[in-house]
XYZ file of C-alpha atoms in Angstrom:
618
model
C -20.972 24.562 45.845
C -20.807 28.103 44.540
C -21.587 28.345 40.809
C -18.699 30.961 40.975
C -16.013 28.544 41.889
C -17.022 25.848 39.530
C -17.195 29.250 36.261
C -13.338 29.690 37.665
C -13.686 33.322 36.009
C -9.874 34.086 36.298
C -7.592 36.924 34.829
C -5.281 36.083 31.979
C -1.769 36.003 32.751
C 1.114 34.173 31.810
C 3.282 30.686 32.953
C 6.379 29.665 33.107
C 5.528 25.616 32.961
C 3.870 25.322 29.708
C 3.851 22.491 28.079
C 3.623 22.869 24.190
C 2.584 20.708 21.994
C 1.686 17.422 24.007
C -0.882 16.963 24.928
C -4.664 14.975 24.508
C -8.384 16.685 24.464
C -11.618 15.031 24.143
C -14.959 16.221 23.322
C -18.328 14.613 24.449
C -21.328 14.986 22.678
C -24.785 13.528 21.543
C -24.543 12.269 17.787
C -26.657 14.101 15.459
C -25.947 17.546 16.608
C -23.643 18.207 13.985
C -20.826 18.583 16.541
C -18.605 16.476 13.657
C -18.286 19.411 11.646
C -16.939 21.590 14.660
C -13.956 18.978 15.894
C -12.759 18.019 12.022
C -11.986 21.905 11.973
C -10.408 21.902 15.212
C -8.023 18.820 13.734
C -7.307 20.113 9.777
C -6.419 23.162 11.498
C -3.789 21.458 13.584
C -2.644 19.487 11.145
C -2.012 22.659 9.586
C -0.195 24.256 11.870
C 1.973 21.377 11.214
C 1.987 19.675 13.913
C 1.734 16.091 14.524
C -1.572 14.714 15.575
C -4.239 11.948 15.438
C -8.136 12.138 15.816
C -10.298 9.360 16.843
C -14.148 9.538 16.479
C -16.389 6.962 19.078
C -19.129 6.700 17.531
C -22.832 5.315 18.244
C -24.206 3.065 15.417
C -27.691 4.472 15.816
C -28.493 7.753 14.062
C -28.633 10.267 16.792
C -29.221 10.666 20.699
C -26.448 8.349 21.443
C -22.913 9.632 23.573
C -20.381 10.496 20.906
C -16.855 11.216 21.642
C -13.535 12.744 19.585
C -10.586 12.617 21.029
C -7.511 14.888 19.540
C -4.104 13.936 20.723
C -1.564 16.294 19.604
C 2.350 15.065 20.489
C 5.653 16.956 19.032
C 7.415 13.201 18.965
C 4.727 11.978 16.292
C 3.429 9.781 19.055
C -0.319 9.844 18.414
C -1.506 6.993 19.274
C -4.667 7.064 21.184
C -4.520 8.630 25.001
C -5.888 7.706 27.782
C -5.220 10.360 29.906
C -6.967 13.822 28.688
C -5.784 17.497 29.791
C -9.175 18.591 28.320
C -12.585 17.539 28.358
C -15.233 19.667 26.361
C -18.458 17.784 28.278
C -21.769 18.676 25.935
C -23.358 15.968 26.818
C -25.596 15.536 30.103
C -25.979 11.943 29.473
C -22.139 11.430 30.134
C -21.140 14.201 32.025
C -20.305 12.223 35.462
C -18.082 9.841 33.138
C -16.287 12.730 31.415
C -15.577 14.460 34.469
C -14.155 11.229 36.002
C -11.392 11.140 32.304
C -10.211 14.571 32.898
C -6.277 14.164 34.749
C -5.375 15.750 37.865
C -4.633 19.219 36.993
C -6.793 19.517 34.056
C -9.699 21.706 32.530
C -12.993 20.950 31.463
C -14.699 22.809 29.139
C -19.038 22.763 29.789
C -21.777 24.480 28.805
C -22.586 27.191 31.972
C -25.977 28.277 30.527
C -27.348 25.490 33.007
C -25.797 24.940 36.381
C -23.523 22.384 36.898
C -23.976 20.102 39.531
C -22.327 20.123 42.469
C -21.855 16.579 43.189
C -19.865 16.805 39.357
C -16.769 18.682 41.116
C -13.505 17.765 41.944
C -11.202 19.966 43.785
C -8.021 18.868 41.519
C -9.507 20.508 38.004
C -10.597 23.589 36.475
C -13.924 24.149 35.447
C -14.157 26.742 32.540
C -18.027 27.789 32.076
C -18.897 29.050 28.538
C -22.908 29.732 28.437
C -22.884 28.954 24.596
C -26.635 28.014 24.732
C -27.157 31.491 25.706
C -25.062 33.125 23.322
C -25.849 31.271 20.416
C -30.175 31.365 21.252
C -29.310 35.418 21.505
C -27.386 35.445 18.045
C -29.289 32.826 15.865
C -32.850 32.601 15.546
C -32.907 28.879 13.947
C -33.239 26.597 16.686
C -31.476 23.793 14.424
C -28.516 26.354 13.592
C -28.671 27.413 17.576
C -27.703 23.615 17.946
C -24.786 23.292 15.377
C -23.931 26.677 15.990
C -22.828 25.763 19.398
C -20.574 23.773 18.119
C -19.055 25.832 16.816
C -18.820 28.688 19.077
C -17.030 25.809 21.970
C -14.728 24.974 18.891
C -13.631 29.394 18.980
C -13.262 28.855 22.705
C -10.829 26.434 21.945
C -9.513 28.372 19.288
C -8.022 30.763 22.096
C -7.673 28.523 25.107
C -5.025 26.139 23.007
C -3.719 28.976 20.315
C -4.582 27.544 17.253
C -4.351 29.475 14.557
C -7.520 31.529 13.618
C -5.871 32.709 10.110
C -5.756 28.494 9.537
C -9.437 28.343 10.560
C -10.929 31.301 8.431
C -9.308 29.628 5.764
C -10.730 26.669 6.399
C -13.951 27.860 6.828
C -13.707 29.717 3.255
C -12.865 26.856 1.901
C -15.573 24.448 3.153
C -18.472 27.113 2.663
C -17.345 28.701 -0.633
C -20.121 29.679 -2.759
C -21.964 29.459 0.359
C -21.951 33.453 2.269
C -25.013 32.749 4.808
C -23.262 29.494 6.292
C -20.157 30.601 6.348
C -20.886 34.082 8.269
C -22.767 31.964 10.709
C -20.026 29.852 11.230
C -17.464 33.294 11.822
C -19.982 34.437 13.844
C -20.031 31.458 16.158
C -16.877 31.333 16.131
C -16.214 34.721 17.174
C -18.576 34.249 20.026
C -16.624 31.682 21.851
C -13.418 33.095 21.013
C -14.453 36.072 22.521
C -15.710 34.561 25.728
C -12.708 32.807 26.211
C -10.043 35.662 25.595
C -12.306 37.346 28.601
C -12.658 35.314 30.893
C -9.861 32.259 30.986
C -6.252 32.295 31.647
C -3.787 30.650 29.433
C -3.630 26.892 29.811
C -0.333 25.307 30.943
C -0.323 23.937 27.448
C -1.335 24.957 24.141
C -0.052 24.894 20.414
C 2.778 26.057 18.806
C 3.562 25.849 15.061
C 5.635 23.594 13.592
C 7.129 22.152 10.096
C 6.245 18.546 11.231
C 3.933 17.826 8.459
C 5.315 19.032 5.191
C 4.792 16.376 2.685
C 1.975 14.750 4.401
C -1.577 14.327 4.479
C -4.786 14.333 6.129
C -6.891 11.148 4.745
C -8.571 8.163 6.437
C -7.746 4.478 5.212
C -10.868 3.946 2.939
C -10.083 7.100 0.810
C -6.754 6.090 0.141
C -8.002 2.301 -0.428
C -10.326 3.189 -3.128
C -7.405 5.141 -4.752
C -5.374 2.624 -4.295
C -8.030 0.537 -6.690
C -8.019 3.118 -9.244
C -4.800 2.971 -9.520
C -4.463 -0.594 -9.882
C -6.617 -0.499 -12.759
C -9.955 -1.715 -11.323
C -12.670 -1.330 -13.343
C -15.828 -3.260 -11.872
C -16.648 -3.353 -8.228
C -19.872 -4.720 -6.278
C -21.005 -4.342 -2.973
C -23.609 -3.998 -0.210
C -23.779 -1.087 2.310
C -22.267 -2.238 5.367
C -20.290 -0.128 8.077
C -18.015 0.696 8.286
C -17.147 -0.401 4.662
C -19.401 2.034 2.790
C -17.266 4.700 2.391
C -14.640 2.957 0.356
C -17.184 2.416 -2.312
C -18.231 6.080 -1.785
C -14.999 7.559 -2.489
C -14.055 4.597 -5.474
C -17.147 6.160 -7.083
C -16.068 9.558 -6.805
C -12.689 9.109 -8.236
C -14.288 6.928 -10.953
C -16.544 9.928 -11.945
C -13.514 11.761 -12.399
C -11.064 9.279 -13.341
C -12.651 6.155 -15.138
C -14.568 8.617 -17.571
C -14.030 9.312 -21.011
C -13.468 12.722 -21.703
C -14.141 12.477 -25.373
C -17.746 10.598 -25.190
C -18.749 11.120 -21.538
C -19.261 7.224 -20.815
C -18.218 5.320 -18.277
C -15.197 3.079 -17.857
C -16.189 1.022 -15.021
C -19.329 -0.895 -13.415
C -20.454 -0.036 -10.024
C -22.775 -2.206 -8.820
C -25.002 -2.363 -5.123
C -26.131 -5.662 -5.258
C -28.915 -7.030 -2.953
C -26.587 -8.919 -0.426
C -22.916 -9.829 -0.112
C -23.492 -13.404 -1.120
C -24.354 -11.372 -4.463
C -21.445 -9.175 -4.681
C -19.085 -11.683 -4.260
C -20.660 -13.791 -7.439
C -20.603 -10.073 -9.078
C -16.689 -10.186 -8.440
C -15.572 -13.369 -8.946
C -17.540 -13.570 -12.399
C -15.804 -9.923 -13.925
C -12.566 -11.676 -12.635
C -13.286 -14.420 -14.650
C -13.915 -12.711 -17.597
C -10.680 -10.441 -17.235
C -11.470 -7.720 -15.429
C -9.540 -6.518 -12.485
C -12.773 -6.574 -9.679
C -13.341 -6.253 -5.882
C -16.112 -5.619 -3.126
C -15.283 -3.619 0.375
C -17.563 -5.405 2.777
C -16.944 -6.277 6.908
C -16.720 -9.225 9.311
C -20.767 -10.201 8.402
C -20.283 -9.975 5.099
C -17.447 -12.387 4.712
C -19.917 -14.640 6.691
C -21.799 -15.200 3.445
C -19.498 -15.023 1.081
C -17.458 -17.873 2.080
C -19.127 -20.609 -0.242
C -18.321 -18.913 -2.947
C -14.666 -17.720 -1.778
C -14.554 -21.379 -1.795
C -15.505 -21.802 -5.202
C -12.962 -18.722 -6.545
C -10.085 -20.807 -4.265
C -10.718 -24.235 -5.600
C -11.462 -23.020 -9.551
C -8.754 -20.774 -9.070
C -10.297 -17.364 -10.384
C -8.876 -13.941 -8.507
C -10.714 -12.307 -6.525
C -10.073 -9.089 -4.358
C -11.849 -8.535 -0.811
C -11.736 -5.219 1.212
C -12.494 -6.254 5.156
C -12.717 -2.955 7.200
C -13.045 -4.863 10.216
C -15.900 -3.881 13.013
C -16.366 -5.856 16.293
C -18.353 -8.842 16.287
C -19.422 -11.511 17.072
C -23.121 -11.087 14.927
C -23.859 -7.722 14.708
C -21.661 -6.990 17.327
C -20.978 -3.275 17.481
C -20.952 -1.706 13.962
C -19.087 1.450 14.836
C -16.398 0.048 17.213
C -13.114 -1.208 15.840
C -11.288 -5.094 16.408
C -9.173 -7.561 14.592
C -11.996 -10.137 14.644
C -11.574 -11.623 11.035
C -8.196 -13.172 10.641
C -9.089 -16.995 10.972
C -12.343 -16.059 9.477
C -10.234 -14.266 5.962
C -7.428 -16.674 6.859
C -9.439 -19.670 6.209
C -12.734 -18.513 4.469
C -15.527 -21.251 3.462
C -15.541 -24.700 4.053
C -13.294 -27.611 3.636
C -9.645 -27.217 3.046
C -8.813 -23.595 1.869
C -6.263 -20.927 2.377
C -6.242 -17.323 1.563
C -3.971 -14.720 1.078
C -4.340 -11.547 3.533
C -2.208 -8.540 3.435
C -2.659 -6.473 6.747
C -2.060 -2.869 6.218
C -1.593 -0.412 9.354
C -2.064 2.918 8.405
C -3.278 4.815 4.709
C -0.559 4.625 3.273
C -0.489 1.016 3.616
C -4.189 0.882 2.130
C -2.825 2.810 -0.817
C -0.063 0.031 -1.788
C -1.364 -3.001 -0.277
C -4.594 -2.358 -2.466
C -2.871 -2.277 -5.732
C -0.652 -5.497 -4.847
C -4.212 -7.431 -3.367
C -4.912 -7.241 -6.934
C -1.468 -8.230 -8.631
C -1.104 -11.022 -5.924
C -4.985 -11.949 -6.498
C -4.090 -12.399 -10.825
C -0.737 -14.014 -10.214
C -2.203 -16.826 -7.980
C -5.140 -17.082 -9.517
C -7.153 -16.848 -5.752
C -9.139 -14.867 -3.800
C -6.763 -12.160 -1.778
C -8.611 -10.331 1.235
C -6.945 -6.495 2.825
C -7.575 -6.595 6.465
C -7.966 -2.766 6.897
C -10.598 -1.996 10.361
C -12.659 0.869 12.080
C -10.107 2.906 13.100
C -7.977 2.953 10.131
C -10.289 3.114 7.649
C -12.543 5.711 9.065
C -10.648 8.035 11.178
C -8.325 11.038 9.383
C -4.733 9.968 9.896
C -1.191 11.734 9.326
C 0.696 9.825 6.589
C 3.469 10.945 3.754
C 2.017 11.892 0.874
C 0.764 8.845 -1.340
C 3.352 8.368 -3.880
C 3.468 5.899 -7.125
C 5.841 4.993 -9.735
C 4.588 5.608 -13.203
C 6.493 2.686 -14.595
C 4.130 0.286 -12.506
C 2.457 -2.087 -15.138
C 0.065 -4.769 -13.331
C 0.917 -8.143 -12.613
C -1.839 -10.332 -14.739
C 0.085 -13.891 -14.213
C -0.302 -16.204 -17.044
C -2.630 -16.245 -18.987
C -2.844 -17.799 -22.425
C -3.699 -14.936 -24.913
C -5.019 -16.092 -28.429
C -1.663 -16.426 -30.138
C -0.501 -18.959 -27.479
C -3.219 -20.735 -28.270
C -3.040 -21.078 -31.949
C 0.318 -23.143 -31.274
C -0.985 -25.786 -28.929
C -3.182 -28.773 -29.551
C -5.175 -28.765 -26.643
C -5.538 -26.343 -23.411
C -5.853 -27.765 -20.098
C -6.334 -25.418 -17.275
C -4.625 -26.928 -14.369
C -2.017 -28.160 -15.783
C 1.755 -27.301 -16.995
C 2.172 -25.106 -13.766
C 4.809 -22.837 -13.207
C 7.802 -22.477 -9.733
C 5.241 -21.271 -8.032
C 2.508 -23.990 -8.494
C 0.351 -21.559 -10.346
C -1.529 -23.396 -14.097
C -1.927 -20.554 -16.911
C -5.182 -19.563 -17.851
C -7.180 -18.245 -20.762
C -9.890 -15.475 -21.135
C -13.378 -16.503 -21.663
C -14.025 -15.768 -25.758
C -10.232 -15.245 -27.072
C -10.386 -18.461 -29.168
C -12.515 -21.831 -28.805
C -9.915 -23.678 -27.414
C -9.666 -21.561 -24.304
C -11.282 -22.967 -21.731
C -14.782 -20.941 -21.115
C -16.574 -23.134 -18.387
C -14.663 -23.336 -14.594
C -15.322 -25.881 -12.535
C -16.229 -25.776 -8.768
C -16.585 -29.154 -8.172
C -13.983 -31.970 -7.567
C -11.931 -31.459 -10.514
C -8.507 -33.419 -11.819
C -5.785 -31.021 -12.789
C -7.068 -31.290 -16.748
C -10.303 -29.433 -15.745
C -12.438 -32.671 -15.780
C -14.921 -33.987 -13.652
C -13.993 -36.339 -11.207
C -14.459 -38.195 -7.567
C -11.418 -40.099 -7.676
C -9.298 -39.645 -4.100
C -5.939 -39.405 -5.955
C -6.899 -37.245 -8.881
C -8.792 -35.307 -6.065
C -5.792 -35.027 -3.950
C -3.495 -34.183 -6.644
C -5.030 -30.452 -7.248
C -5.788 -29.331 -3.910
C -2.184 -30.416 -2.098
C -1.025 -28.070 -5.129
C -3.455 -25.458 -4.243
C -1.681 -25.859 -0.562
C 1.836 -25.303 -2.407
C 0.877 -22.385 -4.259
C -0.551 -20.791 -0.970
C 2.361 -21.420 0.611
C 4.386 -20.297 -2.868
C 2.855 -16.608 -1.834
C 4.517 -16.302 1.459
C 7.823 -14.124 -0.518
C 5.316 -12.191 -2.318
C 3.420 -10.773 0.147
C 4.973 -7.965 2.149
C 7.213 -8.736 4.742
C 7.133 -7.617 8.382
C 8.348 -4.744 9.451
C 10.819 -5.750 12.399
C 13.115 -3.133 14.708
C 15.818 -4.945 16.451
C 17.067 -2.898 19.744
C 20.658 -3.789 21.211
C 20.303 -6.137 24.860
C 16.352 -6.819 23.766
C 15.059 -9.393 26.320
C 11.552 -10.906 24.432
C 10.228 -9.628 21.161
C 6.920 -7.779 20.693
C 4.762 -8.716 17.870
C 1.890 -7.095 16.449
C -0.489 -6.467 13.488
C -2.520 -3.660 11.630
C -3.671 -0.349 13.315
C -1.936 -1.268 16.732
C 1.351 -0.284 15.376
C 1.524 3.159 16.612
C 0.414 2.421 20.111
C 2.808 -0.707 20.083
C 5.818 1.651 19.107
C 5.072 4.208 21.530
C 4.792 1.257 24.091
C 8.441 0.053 23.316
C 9.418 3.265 23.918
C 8.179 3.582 27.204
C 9.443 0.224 28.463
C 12.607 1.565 26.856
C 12.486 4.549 29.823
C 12.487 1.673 32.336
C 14.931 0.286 31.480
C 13.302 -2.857 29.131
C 14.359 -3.567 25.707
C 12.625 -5.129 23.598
C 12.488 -6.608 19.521
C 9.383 -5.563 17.668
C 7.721 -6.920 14.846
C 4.589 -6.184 12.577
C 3.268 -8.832 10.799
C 2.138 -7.390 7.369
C 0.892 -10.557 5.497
C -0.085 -14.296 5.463
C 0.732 -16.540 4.784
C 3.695 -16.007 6.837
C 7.713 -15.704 5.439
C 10.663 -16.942 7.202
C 11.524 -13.594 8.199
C 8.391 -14.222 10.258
C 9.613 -17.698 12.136
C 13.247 -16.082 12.455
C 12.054 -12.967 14.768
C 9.908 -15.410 16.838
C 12.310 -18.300 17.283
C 15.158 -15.987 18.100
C 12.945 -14.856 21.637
C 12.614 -16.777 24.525
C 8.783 -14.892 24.551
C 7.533 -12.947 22.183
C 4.066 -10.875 23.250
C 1.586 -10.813 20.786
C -0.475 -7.669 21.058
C -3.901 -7.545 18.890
C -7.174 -6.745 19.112
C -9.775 -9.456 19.718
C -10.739 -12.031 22.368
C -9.288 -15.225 21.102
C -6.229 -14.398 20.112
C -6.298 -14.987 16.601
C -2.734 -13.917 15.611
C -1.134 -15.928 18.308
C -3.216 -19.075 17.164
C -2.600 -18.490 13.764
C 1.137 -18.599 14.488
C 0.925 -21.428 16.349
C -1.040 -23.730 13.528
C 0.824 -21.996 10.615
C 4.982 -21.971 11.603
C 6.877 -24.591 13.767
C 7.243 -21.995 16.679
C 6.524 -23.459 20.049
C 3.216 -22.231 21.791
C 5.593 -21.731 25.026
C 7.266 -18.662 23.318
C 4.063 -16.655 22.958
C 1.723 -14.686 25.054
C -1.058 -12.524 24.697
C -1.774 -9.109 25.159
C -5.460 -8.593 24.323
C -7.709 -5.521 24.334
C -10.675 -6.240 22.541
C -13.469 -3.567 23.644
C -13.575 -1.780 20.561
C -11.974 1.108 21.365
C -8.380 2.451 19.659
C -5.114 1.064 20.986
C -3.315 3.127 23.394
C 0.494 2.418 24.531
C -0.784 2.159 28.183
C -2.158 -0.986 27.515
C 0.410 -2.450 25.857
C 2.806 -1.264 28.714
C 0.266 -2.580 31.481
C -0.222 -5.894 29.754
C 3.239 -6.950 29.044
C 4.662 -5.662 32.486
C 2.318 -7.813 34.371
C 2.549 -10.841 33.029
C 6.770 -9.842 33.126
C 6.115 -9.569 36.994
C 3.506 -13.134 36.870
C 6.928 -14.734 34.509
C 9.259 -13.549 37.331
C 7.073 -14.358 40.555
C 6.686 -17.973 38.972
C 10.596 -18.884 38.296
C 11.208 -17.621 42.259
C 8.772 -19.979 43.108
């Protein structure tokens, strides 16, 4: 094949068919090359053009040499759940070139690297192949060979710049914001810039779809789920969290520390209002947690699917002694190890039921930042008013890729939920305090504060316990407490949020769904709408579950429970926790760690729909 027909050198000109704002790129590279810088300036400045979009970063769990991938879906509807089908492919990486070339649609472009020749056996007649040789340009303009490298990056990021019309007044503003203070990088990064601009505005014709400005995002934001979790503990008044390193958790404890440093400081003497501690496992942070809670403090630890592993005994030990207790899960796939940087819903029978014997936790099950925001300061009220641990499902996807969400608002009036506890006044006027007794409507005993006055009760028991505090082994006295520990959990059902249902007019089954799948579950509806299938939909926002919960699912002949793991943990969780029969629900499953897309919600509910219908003809 003639290098000259796979360059497709071709004079600019104009169409008539193009489509503007809707459509979905993706960019291939090898991680460590620094191409992350290059396509997070590519999205802020879309996002600044204000127009609605979503970017999802694949990435290795190994620190460099691996296939990384970002994918930037831009959609006028707000529809930005993840694509599957991509107009644009910028391939960088060798390793996965015959892959990438395979994702491009018929009719679209991909974007490579022409310094080297492509090979020929790579082509397909129903693309365009637009040849940028940004090796040589940037090994003629840099003399680094690490900023020749990242530089490239940045100089296919200026081709893109033109090819798709984004906004270069956006990106030089970006770029003097990112590198302020710093000249040398930031001229690089014009330079660059310019250099694949340049190339492009020569040599390619206009796409038959590019960007347009908008007002789609005015009052919103650009933040991933663990930034706005960790604010959401700041503002919820926590003051001592512990933790160990695990992905993709980390970065909630990153950012919590930053907005401590500027937030849980006093300005008059410089010292800190909060403890921050690493400690050497999980099993330790958890101990770290429940013991500040204990003591009064309002306490958490961010952690993932392995890290709940060894915390359980002593989630048991917060549930039975009653002693709050907050748990970030940004959930990663497992089983094991599994793969650190991939995203699932792997954890809810392992949160839902943490340690052993008979226990029951609280989960709330955000979808998007904003969610994380609010659901972190009521994990925290809820966690103090039952007296038990309370986990926040976040995952991968949310918590570590930048979404599009309304600003973060909060209502200055908010004072936080403590529950009862017995201050040293309270105590003055009774003869004798016993902690699990004299419980309230919602099964829940007062408690004291360790040191407030000696009759408050100092020591908390983990072991079989009557409802006075005291030791015992006796099956009744036994009994007794924990069936009112299963009361109380169930006592939480109206005060965790409720699901977020959309009823549609002639619906024929009910969809049903939970956390970060919401977006590609709502575009799904939609598209079943356009053939002509209506259907309820439902996201399930917290355990354990409401009657608003039952209602949806007992008013469908089937309802099709889409999530994100093998054994369909939502569905079973249904099934063992509300009296809805396992006939009405099916599973739609996509597990491989990859973001949701609407495609396979579509694809897995139509053809079980067609299995449903081929089996009553029968």
């Amino acid at each position: 094949m003639p290098q000259s027909l796979l360059d497709h050198d071709v004079t600019r000109s104009t169409r008539p068919d193009i489509r503007v704002n809707d459509f979905a790129f993706k960019l291939a590279n090898v991680n460590g090359t620094g191409s992350a810088s290059a396509n997070g300036l590519l999205m802020q400045a879309i996002f600044r053009m204000g127009i609605p979009v979503s970017g999802k970063n694949l990435f290795p769990s190994n620190i460099q040499g691996l296939p990384t991938w970002y994918e930037i879906r831009v959609n006028k509807d707000g529809n930005t759940a993840r694509a599957l089908d991509y107009d644009l492919m910028v391939a960088m990486n060798g390793q996965t070139y015959e892959s990438d070339v395979r994702e491009v649609r018929e009719g679209g472009y991909l974007l490579y690297d022409s310094t080297w020749p492509l090979d020929p056996h790579l082509h397909r007649d129903d693309i365009t192949f637009l040849g940028v040789p940004l090796a040589h340009m940037c090994n003629e303009s840099f003399r680094d060979p690490r900023e020749r490298i990242l530089m490239k990056n940045i100089a296919y990021a200026g081709a893109l710049v033109d090819v798709l019309h984004i906004d270069m007044e956006i990106v030089e503003q970006l770029l003097e914001a990112k590198f302020a203070g710093k000249k040398a990088l930031r001229e690089s990064n014009r330079k660059a810039l310019r250099l694949g601009l340049d190339y492009a505005k020569e040599h390619f014709a206009p796409l038959p779809f590019r960007l347009e400005k908008m007002d789609a995002n005015r009052d919103k934001i650009l933040i991933d789920g663990n930034t706005a979790t960790a604010l959401g503990c700041v503002y919820a008044g926590a003051t001592v969290a512990a933790w160990y390193p695990i992905t993709p958790s980390t970065s909630v404890m990153d950012a919590f520390k930053e907005f401590c440093d500027k937030y849980r400081r006093d300005p008059e003497t410089g010292r800190n209002n909060c403890i921050i501690l690493q400690a050497e496992d999980e099993l330790a942070a958890i101990g770290m947690v429940i013991g500040a809670s204990w003591s009064g403090a309002r306490a958490f630890t961010s952690t993932a699917g392995p890290g709940i592993s060894l915390m359980n005994e002593l989630l048991g030990l917060a549930y039975y002694a009653e002693v709050p207790a907050v748990v970030m899960d940004i959930q990663r796939v497992g089983p094991s190890t599994g793969m650190p940087t991939r995203t699932q819903q792997g954890d809810l029978f392992e949160c839902a039921y943490a340690s052993h014997g008979d226990t029951k936790h609280i989960l709330l099950l955000p979808a998007n930042p904003t969610e994380c925001f609010e659901f972190a300061v009521r994990a925290f009220d809820l966690a103090e008013r039952f007296q038990t641990p309370v986990f926040m499902l976040s995952d991968l996807d949310i918590g570590m890729n930048d979404w599009v969400v309304p600003r973060l608002r909060w209502d200055d009036s908010y004072r936080p939920d403590r529950g009862r506890v017995v201050d040293a006044e309270e105590l003055q006027q009774i003869s004798k305090f016993l902690r699990y007794s004299n419980v309230d409507e919602n099964h829940v005993a007062a408690r004291t504060l360790p040191g407030v006055d000696p009759k408050a009760a100092y020591f908390t028991r983990g072991s079989g316990h009557t409802k006075t505090g005291a030791y015992t082994e006796i099956p009744d006295e036994y009994q007794e407490v924990v069936d009112r520990l299963a009361r109380k959990h169930m006592a939480s059902a109206k005060f965790v949020p409720a699901p977020l249902v959309i009823k549609r007019p002639g619906a024929r089954f009910g969809i049903v769904t939970v956390g970060g799948c919401d977006l590609a579950v709502r575009e799904g509806v939609e598209l079943l709408v356009e053939r002509g299938i209506e259907a309820d939909f439902m996201r399930v926002r917290g355990f354990p579950f409401d009657d608003e919960v039952e209602a949806f699912l007992e008013d469908h002949d089937v309802n099709f429970v889409v999530e994100q793991n093998r054994d369909a943990q939502l569905k079973s969780l249904i099934a063992l926790e509300t009296g809805i029969a396992k006939e009405k629900l099916r599973s739609v499953l996509v597990y491989g760690g990859f973001p949701l897309s609407a495609r396979h919600v579509v694809e897995g509910i139509t053809s079980q729909m067609g299995e449903m219908k081929s089996a009553v003809h029968h």
